[in-house]
Coordinates of C-alpha atoms and ligand atoms in Angstrom, one line a residue:
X1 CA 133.7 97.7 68.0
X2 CA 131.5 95.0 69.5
X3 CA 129.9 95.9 72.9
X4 CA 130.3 93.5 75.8
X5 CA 127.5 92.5 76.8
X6 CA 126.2 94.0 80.7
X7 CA 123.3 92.0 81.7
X8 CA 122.3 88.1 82.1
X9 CA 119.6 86.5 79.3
X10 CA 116.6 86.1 81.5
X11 CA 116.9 83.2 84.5
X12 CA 114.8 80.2 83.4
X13 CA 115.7 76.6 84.0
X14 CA 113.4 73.4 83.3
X15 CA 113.5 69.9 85.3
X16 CA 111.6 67.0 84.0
X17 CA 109.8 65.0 86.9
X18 CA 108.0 62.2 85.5
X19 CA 105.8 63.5 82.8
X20 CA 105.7 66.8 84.7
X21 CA 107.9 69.5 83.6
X22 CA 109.0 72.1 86.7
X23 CA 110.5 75.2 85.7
X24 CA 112.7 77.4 87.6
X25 CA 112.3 81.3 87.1
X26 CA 114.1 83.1 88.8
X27 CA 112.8 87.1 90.2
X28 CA 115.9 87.9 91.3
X29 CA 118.3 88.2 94.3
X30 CA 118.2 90.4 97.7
X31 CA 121.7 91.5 99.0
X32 CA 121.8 91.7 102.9
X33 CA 123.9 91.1 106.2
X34 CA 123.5 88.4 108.7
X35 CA 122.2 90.0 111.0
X36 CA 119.1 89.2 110.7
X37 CA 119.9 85.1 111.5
X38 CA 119.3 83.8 115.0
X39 CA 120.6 81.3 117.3
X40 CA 123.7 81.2 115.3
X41 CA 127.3 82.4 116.4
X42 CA 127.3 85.5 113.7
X43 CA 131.2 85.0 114.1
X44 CA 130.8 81.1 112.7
X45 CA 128.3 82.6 109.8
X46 CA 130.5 84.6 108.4
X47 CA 133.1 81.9 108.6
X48 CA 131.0 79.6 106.6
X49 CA 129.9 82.4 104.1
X50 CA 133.8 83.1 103.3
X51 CA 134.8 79.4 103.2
X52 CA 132.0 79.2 100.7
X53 CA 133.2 82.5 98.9
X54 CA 130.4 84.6 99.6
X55 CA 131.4 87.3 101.6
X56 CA 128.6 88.0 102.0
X57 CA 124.7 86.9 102.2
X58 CA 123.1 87.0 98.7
X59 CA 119.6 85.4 98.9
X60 CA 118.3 84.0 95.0
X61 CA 114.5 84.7 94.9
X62 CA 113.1 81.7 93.2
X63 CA 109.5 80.6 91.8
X64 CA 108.4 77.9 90.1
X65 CA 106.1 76.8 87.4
X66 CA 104.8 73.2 87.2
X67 CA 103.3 72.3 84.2
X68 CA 101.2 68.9 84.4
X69 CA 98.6 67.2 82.9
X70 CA 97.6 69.9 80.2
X71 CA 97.6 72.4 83.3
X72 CA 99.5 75.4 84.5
X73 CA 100.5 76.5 88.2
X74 CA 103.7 78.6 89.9
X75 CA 104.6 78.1 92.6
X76 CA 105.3 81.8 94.9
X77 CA 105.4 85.4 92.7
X78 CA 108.4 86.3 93.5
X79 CA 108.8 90.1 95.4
X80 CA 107.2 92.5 92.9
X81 CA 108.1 96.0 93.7
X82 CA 108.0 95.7 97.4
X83 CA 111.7 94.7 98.5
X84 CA 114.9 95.5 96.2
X85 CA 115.3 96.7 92.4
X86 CA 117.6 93.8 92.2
X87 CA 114.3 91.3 92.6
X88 CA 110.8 91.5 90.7
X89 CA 111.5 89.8 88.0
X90 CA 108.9 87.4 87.1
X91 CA 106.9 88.5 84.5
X92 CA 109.8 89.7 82.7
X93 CA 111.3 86.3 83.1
X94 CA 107.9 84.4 82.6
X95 CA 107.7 86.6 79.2
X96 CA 111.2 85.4 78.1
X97 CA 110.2 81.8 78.7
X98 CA 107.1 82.2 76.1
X99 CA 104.9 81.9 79.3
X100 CA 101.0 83.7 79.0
X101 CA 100.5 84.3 82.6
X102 CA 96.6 84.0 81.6
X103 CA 97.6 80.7 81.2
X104 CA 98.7 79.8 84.3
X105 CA 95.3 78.5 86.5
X106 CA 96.6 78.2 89.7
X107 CA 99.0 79.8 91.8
X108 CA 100.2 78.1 95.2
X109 CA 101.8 80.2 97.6
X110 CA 104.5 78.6 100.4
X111 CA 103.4 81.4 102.5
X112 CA 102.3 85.1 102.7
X113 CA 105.6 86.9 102.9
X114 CA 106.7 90.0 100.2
X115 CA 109.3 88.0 98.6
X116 CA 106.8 85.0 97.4
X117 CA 103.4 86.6 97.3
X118 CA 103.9 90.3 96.5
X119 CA 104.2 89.2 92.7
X120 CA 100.3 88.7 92.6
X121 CA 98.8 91.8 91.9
X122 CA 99.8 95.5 90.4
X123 CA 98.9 97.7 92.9
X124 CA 99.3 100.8 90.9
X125 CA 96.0 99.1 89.1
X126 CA 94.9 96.4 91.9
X127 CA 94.8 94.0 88.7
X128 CA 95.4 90.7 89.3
X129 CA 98.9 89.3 87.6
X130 CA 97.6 86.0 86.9
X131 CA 94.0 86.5 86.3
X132 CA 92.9 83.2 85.7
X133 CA 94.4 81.5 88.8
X134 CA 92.9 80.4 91.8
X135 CA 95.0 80.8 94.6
X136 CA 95.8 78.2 96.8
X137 CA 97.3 78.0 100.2
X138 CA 97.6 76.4 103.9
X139 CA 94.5 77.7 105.5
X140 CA 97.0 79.2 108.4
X141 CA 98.0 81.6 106.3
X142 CA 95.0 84.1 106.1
X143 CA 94.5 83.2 109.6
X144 CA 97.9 84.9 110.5
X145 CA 98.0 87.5 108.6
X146 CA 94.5 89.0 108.3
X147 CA 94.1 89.0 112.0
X148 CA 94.0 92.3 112.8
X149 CA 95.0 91.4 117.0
X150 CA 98.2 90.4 115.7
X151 CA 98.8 92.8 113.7
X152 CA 98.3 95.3 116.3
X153 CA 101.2 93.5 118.2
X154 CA 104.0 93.5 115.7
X155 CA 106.5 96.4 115.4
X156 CA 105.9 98.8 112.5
X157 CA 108.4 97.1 110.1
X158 CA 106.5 93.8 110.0
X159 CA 102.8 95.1 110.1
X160 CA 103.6 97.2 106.4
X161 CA 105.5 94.1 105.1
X162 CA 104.2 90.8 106.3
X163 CA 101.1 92.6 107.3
X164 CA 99.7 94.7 104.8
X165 CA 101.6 93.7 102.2
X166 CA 100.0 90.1 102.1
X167 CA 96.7 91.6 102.7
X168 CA 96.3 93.9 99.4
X169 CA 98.5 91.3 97.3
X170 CA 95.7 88.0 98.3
X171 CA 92.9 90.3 98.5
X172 CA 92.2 90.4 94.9
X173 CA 92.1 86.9 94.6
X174 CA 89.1 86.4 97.5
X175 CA 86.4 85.5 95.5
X176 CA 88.7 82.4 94.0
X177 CA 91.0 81.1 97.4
X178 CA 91.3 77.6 98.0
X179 CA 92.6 77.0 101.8
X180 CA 94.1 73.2 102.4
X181 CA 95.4 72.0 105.5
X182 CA 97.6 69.0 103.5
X183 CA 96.8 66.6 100.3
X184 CA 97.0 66.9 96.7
X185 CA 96.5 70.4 95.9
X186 CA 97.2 70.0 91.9
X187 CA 97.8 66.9 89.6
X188 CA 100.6 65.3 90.8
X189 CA 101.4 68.0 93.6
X190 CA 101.3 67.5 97.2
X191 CA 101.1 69.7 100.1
X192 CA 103.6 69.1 103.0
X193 CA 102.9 72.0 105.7
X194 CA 105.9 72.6 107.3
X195 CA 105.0 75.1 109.6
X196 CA 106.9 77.4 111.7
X197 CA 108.7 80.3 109.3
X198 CA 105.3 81.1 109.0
X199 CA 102.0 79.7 111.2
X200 CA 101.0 77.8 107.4
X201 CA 104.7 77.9 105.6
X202 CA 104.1 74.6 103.5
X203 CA 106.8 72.7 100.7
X204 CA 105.3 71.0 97.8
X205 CA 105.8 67.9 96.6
X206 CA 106.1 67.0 93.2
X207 CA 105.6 63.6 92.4
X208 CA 105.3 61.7 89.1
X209 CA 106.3 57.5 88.4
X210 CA 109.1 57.2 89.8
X211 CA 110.5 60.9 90.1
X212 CA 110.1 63.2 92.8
X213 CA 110.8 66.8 93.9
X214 CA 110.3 68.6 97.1
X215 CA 110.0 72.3 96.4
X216 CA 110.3 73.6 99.9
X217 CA 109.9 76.7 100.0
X218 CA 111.5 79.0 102.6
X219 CA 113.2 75.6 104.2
X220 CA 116.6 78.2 104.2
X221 CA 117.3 81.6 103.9
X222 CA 121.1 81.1 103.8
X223 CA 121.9 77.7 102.8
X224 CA 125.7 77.7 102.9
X225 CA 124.8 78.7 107.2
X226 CA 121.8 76.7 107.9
X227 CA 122.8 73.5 106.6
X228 CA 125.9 74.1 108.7
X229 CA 124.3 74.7 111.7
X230 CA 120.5 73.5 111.0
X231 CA 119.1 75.4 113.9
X232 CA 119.9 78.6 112.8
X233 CA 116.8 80.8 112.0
X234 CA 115.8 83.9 110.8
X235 CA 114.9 87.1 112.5
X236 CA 111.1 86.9 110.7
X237 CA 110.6 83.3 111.4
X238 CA 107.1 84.1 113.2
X239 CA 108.1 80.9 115.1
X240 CA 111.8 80.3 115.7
X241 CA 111.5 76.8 117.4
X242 CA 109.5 75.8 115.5
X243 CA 110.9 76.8 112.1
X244 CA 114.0 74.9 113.3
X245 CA 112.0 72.0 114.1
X246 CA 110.8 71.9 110.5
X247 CA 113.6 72.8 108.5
X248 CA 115.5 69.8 110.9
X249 CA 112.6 67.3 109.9
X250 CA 112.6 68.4 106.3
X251 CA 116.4 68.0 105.8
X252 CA 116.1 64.3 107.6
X253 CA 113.2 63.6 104.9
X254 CA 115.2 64.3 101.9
X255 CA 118.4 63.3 102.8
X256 CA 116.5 59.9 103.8
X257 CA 114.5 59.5 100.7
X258 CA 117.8 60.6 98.4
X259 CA 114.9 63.4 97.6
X260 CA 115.6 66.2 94.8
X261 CA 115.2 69.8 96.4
X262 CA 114.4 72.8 94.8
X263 CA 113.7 76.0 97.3
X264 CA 112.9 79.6 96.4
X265 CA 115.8 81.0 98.3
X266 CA 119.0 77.7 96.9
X267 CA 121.0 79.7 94.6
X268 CA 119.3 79.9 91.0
X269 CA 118.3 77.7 89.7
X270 CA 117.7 75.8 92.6
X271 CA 117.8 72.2 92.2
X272 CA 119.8 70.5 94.3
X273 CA 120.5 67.1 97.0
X274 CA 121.2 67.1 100.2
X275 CA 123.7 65.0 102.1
X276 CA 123.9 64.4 106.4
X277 CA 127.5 65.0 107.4
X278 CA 127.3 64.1 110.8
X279 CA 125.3 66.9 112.8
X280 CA 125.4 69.1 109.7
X281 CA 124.3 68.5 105.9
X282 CA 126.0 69.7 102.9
X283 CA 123.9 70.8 99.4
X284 CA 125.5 69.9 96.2
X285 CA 123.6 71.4 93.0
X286 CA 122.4 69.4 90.5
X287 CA 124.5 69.5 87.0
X288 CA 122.8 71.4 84.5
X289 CA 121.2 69.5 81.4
X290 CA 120.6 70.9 78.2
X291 CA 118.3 68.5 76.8
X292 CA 115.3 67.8 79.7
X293 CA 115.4 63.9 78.6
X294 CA 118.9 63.8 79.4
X295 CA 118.7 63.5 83.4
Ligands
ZN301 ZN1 111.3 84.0 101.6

């Protein structure tokens, strides 16, 4: 008898931008309640999440590589070992797409939080994962989380996992950190801090002729909700007004500019449009391609 088979092949998923490739791969997903949203109406939440039919909130864990110009970078690490056994997938994933992380020579991070920067290092050997990358990211960032004040003022939860967490994952990587505060960070890649999730939480822009795609990081946690009701936030946004301030201005941007999205928590693999329906938006994935000349 033939088995059936019990588990997905590996999550990787290439867009064409110009003469860039971007690649999405996925680490994984994190199953969870709402709870943890803000300034929402929980009752309406769940509403949306069953009209959508998901009964509940599943959160994809994206990253993404960008190969350009003979060059290498990803974009976030993905969760390593720090959150759920259902996320951590990267390397396995990178391995499946034939990718050599030595080969990747930069990493650029959205922001210091477990599920996009505790994928750097294997802290069972405090070897770096990507070992030829420099690692690159809104100058904020450090700032935040290495000040030990701060620290001192968040609850126990958030000074192991936002905390500490960031700290030993970037600290391998001190001697080769490049802080920005906005421009081109890579060929044909531009930073657009969009601050407020986190003090430096910052989308990139990927631009190439006449092609372009905003990778924007933690933008949502829970799009079928927060593109209903834009203003909703999370629990760890270190800066709710903010954050919805952001997330309001970036959704205005692409809708605007007819803008192809990609995010590391849009549901695998990620790229997507967005549309203004009156005070709300809506998100419509992107039809799948086999052949990356066919878009
Ligand atoms: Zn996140």
């Amino acid at each position: 008898m033939t088995p059936q088979p019990t588990q997905q092949i590996p999550g990787v998923y290439h867009r064409k931008i110009g003469d860039i490739v971007v690649t999405a791969i996925s680490d994984g997903y994190l199953d969870g309640d709402l709870d943890v949203m803000r300034n929402v109406d929980l009752e309406k939440a769940h509403q949306v999440l069953r009209e959508a039919f998901r009964p509940a909130r599943r959160t994809s864990v994206n990253v993404f590589l960008i190969h350009s110009r003979g060059r290498m970078a990803i974009v976030d690490t993905g969760s390593g070992n720090y959150l759920l056994p259902t996320a951590g997938f990267v390397q396995r994933n990178l391995a499946a797409a034939g990718i050599d992380p030595n080969s990747i020579d930069t990493v650029l991070l959205t922001h210091m939080h477990p599920d996009h920067s505790a994928g750097l290092t294997d802290m069972s050997n405090g070897q770096r994962l990507f070992p030829n990358a420099e690692l690159v990211m809104h100058e904020n960032e450090p700032a935040h989380w290495f000040d030990d004040g701060g620290m001192t003022k968040a609850d126990e939860r958030s000074r192991k996992l936002y905390f500490l967490a960031g700290r030993e994952q970037v600290t391998p990587y001190r001697d080769r950190t490049r802080l920005f505060r906005q421009g081109e960070v890579f060929p044909g890649v531009t930073a657009v801090p969009s601050l407020g999730h986190t003090p430096g939480h910052t989308a990139y822009l990927v631009a190439s002729g006449n092609d372009q795609l905003m990778i924007w990081g933690d933008t949502v946690h829970v799009p079928e909700v927060q593109t209903a009701f834009p203003e909703a936030g999370m629990a760890f946004d270190t800066d709710l007004a903010a954050a919805a301030a952001s997330r309001k201005r970036m959704f205005d941007h692409v809708c605007a500019d007819r803008i192809l999205i990609a995010g590391m928590h849009l549901h695998f693999p990620a790229f997507s449009r967005l549309a203004r329906r009156g005070d709300a938006y809506a998100l419509f994935s992107e039809a799948w391609v086999h052949n990356l000349d066919a878009v």
